[in-house]
Short mmCIF file of C-alpha atoms in Angstrom, two decimals:
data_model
loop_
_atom_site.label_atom_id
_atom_site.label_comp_id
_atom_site.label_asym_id
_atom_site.label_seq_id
_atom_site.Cartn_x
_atom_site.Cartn_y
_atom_site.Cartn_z
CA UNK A 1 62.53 -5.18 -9.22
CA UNK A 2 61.88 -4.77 -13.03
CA UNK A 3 59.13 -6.41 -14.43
CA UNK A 4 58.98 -6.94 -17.89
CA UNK A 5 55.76 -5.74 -20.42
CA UNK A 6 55.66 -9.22 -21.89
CA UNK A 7 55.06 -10.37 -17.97
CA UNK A 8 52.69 -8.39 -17.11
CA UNK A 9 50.62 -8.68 -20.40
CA UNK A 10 47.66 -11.33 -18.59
CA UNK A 11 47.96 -10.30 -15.75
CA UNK A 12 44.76 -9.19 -13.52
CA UNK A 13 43.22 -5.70 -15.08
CA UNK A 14 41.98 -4.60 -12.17
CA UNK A 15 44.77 -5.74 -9.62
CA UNK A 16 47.25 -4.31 -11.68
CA UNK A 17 45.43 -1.12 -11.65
CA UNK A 18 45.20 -0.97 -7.56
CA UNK A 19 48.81 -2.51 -7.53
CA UNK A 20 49.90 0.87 -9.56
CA UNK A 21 48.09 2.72 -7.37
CA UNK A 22 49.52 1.70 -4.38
CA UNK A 23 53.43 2.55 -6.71
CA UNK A 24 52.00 5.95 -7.52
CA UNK A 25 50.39 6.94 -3.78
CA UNK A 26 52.16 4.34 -1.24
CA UNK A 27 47.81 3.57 -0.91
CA UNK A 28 46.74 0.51 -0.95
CA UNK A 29 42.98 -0.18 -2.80
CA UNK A 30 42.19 -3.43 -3.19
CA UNK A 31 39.76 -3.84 -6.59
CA UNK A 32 36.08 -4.05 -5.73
CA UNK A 33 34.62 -7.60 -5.60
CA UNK A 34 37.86 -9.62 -6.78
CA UNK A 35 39.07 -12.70 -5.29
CA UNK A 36 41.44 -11.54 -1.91
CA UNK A 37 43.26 -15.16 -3.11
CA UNK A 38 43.80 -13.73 -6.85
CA UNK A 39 44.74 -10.14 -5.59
CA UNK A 40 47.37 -11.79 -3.14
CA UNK A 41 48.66 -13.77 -5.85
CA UNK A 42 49.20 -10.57 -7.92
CA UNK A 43 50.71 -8.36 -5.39
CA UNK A 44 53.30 -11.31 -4.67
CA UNK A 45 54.13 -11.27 -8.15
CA UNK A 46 55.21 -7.64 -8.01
CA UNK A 47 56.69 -8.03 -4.86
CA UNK A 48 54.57 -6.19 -2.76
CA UNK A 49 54.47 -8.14 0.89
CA UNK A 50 51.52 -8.78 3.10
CA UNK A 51 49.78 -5.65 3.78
CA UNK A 52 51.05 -4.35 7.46
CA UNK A 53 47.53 -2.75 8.73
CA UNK A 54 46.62 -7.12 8.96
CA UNK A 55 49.03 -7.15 12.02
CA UNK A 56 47.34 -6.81 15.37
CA UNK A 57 48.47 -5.27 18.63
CA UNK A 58 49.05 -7.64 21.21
CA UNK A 59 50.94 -7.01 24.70
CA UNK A 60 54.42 -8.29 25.46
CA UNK A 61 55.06 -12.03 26.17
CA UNK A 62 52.78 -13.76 23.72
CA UNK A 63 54.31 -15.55 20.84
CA UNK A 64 54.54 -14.84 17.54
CA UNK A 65 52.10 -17.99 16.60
CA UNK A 66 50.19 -16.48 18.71
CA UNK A 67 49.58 -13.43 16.77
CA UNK A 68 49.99 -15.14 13.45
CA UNK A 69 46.87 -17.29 14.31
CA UNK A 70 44.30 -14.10 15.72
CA UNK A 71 45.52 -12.35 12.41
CA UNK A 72 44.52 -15.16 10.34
CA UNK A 73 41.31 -15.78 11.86
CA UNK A 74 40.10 -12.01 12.00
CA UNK A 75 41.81 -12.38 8.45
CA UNK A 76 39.06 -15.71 7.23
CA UNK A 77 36.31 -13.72 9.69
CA UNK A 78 36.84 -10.44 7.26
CA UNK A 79 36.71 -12.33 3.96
CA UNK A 80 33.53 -14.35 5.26
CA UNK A 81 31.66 -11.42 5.98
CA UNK A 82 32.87 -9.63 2.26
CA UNK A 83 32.91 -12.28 0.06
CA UNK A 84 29.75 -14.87 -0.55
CA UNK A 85 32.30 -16.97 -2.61
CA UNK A 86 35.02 -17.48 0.63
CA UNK A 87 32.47 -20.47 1.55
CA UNK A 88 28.91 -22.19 1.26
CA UNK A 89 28.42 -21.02 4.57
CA UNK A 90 29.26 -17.71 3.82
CA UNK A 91 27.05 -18.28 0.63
CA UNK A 92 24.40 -18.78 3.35
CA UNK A 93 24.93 -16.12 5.66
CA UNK A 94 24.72 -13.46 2.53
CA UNK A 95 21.19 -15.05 1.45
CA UNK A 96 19.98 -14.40 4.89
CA UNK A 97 21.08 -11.07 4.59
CA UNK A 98 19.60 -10.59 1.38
CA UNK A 99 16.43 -12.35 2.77
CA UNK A 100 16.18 -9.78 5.93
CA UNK A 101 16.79 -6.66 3.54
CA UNK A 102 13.71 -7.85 1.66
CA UNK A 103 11.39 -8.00 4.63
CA UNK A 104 12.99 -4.85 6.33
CA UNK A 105 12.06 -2.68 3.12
CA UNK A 106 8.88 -4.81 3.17
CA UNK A 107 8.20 -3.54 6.62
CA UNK A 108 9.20 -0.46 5.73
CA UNK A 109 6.71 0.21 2.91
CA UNK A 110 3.46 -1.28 4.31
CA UNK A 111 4.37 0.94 8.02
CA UNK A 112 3.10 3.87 5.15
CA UNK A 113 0.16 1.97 4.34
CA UNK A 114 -3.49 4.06 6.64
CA UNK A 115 -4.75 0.51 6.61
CA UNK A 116 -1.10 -1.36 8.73
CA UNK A 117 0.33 1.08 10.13
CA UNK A 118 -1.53 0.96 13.54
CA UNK A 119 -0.15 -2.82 13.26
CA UNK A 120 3.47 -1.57 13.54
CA UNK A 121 3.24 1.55 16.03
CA UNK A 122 0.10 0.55 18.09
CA UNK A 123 1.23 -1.96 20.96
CA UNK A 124 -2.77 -2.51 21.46
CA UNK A 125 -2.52 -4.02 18.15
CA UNK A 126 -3.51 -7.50 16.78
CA UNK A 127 -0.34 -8.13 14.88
CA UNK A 128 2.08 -5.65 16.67
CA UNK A 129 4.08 -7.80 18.74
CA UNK A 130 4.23 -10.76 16.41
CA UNK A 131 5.76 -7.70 13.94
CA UNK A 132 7.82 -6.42 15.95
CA UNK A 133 9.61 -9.79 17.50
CA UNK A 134 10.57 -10.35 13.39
CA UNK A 135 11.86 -6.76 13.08
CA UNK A 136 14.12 -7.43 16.91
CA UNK A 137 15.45 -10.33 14.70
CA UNK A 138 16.11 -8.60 11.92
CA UNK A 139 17.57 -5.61 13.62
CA UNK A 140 19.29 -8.23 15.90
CA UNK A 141 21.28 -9.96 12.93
CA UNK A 142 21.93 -6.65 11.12
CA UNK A 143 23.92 -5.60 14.39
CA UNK A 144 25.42 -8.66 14.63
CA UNK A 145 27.00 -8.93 11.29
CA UNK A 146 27.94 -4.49 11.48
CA UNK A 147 29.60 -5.32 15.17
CA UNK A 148 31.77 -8.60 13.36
CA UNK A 149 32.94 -6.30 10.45
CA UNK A 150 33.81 -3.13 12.55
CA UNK A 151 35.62 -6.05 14.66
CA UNK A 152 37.40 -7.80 11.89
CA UNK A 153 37.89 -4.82 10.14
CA UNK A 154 41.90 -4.64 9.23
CA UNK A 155 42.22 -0.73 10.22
CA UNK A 156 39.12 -0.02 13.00
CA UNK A 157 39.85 3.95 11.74
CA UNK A 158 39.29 3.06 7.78
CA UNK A 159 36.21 1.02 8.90
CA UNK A 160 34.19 4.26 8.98
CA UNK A 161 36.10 5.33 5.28
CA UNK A 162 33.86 2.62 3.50
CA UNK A 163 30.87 3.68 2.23
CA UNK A 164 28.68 1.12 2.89
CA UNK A 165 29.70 0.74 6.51
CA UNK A 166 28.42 4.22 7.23
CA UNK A 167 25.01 2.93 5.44
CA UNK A 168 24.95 -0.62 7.71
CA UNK A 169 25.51 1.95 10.53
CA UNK A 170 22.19 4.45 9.29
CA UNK A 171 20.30 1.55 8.87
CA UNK A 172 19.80 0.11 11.97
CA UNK A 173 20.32 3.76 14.28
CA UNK A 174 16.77 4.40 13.62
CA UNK A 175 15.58 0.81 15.63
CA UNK A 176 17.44 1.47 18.83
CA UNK A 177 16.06 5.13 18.23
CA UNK A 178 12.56 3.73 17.80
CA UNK A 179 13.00 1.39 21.06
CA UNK A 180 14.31 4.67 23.12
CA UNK A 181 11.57 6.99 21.83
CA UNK A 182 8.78 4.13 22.25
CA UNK A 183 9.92 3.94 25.85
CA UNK A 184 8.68 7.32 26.94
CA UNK A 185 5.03 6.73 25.76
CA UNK A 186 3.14 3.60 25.38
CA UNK A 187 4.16 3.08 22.23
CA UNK A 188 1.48 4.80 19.99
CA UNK A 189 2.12 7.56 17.74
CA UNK A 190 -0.94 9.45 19.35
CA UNK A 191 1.06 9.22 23.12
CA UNK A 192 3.97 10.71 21.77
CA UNK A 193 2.27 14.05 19.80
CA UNK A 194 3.67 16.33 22.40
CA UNK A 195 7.00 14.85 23.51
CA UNK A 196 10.06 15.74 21.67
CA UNK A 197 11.03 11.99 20.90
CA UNK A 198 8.31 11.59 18.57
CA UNK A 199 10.45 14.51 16.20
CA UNK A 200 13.37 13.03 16.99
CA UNK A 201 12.21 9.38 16.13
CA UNK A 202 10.11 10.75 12.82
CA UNK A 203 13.75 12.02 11.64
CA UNK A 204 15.69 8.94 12.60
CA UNK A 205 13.06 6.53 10.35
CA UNK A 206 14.20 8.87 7.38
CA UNK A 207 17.45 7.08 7.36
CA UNK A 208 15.50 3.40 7.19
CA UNK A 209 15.70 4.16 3.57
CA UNK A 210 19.40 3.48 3.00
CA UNK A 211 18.75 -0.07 3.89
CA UNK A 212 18.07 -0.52 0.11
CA UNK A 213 21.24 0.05 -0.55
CA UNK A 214 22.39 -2.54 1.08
CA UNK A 215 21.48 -4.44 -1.97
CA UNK A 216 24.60 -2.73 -3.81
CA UNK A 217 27.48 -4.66 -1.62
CA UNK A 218 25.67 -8.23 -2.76
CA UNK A 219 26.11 -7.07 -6.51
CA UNK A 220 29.58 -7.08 -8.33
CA UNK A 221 27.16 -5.61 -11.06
CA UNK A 222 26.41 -2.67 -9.19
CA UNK A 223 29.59 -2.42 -7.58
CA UNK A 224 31.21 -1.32 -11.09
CA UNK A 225 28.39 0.97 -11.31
CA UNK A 226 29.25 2.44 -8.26
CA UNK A 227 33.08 2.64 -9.10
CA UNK A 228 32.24 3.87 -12.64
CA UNK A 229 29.99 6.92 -11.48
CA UNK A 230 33.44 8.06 -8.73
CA UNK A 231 35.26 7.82 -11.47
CA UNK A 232 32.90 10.01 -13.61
CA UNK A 233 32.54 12.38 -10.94
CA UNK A 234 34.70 15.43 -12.50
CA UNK A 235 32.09 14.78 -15.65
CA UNK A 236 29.60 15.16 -13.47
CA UNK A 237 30.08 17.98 -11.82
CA UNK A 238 30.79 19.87 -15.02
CA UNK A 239 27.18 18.98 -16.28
CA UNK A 240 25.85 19.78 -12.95
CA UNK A 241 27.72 24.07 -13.40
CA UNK A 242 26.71 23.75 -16.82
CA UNK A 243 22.71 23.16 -16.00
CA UNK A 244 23.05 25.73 -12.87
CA UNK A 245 24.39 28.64 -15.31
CA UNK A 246 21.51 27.66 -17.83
CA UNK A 247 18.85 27.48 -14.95
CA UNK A 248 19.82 30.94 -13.62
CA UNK A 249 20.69 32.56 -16.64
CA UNK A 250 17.66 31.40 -18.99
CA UNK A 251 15.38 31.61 -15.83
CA UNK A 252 16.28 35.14 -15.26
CA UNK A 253 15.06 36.12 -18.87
CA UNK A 254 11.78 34.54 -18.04
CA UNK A 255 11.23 35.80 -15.44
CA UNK A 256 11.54 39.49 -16.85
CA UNK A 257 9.96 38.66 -20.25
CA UNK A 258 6.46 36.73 -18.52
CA UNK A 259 6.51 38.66 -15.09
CA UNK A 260 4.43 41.80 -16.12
CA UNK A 261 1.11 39.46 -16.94
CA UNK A 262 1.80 36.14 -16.33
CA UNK A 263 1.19 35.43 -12.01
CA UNK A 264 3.38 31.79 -12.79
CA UNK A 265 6.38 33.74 -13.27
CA UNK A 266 6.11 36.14 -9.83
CA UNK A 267 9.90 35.31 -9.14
CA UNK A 268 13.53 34.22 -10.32
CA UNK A 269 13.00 30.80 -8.56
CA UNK A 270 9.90 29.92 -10.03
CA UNK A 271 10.80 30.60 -13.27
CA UNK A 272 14.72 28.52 -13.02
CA UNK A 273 11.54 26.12 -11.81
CA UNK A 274 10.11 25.95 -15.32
CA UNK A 275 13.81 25.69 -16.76
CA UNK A 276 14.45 22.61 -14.99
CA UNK A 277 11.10 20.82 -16.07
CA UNK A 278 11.51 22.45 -19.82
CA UNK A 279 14.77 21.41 -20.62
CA UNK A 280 15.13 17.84 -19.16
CA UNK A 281 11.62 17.40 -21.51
CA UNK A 282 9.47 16.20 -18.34
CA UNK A 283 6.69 19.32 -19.07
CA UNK A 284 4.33 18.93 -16.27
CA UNK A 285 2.73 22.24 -17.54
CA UNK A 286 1.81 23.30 -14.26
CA UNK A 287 3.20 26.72 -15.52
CA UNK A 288 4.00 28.44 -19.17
CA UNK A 289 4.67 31.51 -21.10
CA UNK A 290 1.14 33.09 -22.28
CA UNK A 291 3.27 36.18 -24.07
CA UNK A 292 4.38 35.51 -27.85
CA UNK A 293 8.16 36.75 -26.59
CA UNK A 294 7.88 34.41 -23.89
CA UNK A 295 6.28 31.21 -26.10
CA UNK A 296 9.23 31.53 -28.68
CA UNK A 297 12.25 32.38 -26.00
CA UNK A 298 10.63 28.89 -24.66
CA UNK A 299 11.02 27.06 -27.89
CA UNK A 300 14.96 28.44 -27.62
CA UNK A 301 14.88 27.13 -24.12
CA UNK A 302 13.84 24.03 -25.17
CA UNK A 303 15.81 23.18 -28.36
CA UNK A 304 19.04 24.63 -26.76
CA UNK A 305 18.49 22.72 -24.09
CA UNK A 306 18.39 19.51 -24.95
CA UNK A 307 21.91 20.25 -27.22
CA UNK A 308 23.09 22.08 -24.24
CA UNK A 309 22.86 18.60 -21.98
CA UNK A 310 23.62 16.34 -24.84
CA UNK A 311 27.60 17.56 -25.03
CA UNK A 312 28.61 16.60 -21.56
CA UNK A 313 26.61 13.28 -21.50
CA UNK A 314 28.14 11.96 -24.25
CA UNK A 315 31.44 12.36 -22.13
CA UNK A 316 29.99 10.90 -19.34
CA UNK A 317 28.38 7.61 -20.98
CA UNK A 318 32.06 7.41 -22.61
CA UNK A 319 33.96 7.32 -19.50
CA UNK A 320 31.53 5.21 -18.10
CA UNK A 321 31.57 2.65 -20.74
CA UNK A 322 35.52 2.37 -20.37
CA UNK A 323 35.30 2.20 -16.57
CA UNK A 324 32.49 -0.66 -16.51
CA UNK A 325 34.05 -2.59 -19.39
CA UNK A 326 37.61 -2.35 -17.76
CA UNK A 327 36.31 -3.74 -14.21
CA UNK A 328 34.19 -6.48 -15.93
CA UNK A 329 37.44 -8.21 -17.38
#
């Protein structure tokens, strides 16, 4: 069907721009953090039907109410989980995720502290079981809520496609890790020295960090961040070939011009080193060229570089600006 301009001049900014991709690709992207009622409404406007990956398999003989009824309620089950606005329940069950996030980086911050973190590891601890019955509930809901989605999830396969699955996933591996791991010993970092679990378990708490990120599904704020950065991402990896051929290139001059009396500059890689800190202004002056050559190449270094990084930002913070302002209508 035709559509005409003067139609389709109020229409939805965003879900017109997922509706032409799905035209252009036969690839269906919903808009991030929109309304699934207002994007449903615009797709039937351009006469796109229900999307097909909503149907569920089920065996021969049941009815087709039947299936109409376990799509729509793995269908209102989705939408409660990804949108705090679906209901004031779901309102609810967003602030307690917000709420647990809080006390799980909480956790995770004073666990570093000399002076608590025998209260978190050491089951001969005041405090440690009392700690670690709030972190089973914690944990407890966080699998809870990742089991639903990966349920409710219209395609299982494109569950794992979404970024922030893949973080709910590496944020709570690490617990059932722990619990594993703190089975062999007694539970104390000192049991476990010796045993491989302890290496495996110290590598498994790196990923407790991505639970901060968590944070970024609950804003539409940062979701358009998030969107605006992909979008950026050619940009961005031009600035990031442009810096590496500076690094090497003015770091390799350095090196040649400061390594005959200057012990800072004993190799390439130390001196792309002082590159990196020179040019991005930061100057920790843990190193510097003594040599006159080597004092006024670094004042090129400098200068150059700052009008070397300057051209591609001002690309970047454009297409940015267009991308955030778009997504914010």
């Amino acid at each position: 069907a035709v559509v005409s301009t003067q139609s389709t001049g109020n229409k939805h900014r965003p879900c017109f721009d997922s509706i032409l991709h799905y035209y252009q690709t036969g690839k269906e992207a919903p808009p991030l953090n929109v309304d699934p009622d207002v994007y449903a409404k615009e797709k039937e406007f351009f006469g796109i039907k229900k999307e097909r990956e909503l149907a569920v398999y089920i065996p021969d003989g049941d009815s087709a109410a039947g299936i109409d009824c376990f799509t729509s309620t793995k269908l209102k089950i989705h939408n409660f989980l990804q949108d705090p606005r679906s209901s004031r329940f779901a309102a609810v069950w967003h602030g307690f995720d917000i709420t647990f996030i809080c006390i799980s980086i909480a956790f995770l911050i004073f666990e570093s502290e000399p002076k608590f973190k025998k209260q978190f590891t050491d089951r001969n601890e005041t405090y440690f079981w009392y700690l670690f019955i709030v972190n089973c509930i914690i944990m407890g809901f966080f699998t809870f809520d990742f089991t639903i989605r990966l349920l409710t999830w219209p395609r299982p396969i494109d569950f794992w496609k979404n970024f922030f699955n893949v973080l709910d996933f590496l944020s709570i591996l690490p617990f059932y890790v722990g619990l594993i791991a703190n089975g062999i010993g007694d539970g104390s970092e000192e049991s476990m020295d010796n045993k491989q679990a302890y290496v495996v378990l110290r590598v498994c708490r790196i990923f407790r960090i991505v639970r901060i990120f968590k944070f970024i599904r609950h804003s539409r704020d940062l979701l358009i961040i998030m969107k605006a950065v992909s979008n950026a991402k050619r940009e961005l990896v031009l600035l990031v070939c442009l810096l590496f051929i500076f690094v090497i290139t003015f770091g390799s001059i350095m090196y040649y011009i400061e390594s005959a009396h200057n012990k800072d500059f004993d190799s390439i890689m130390r001196s792309c080193w002082w590159v990196i800190v020179t040019i991005t202004t930061v100057g920790y002056g843990d190193m510097y060229p003594e040599s006159a050559p080597g004092k006024l190449f670094g004042g090129f270094v400098l200068t150059l570089g700052i009008v070397f990084l300057a051209l591609p930002m001002t690309i970047i913070v454009s297409k940015f600006s267009f991308v955030y302002e778009r997504e914010k209508m």
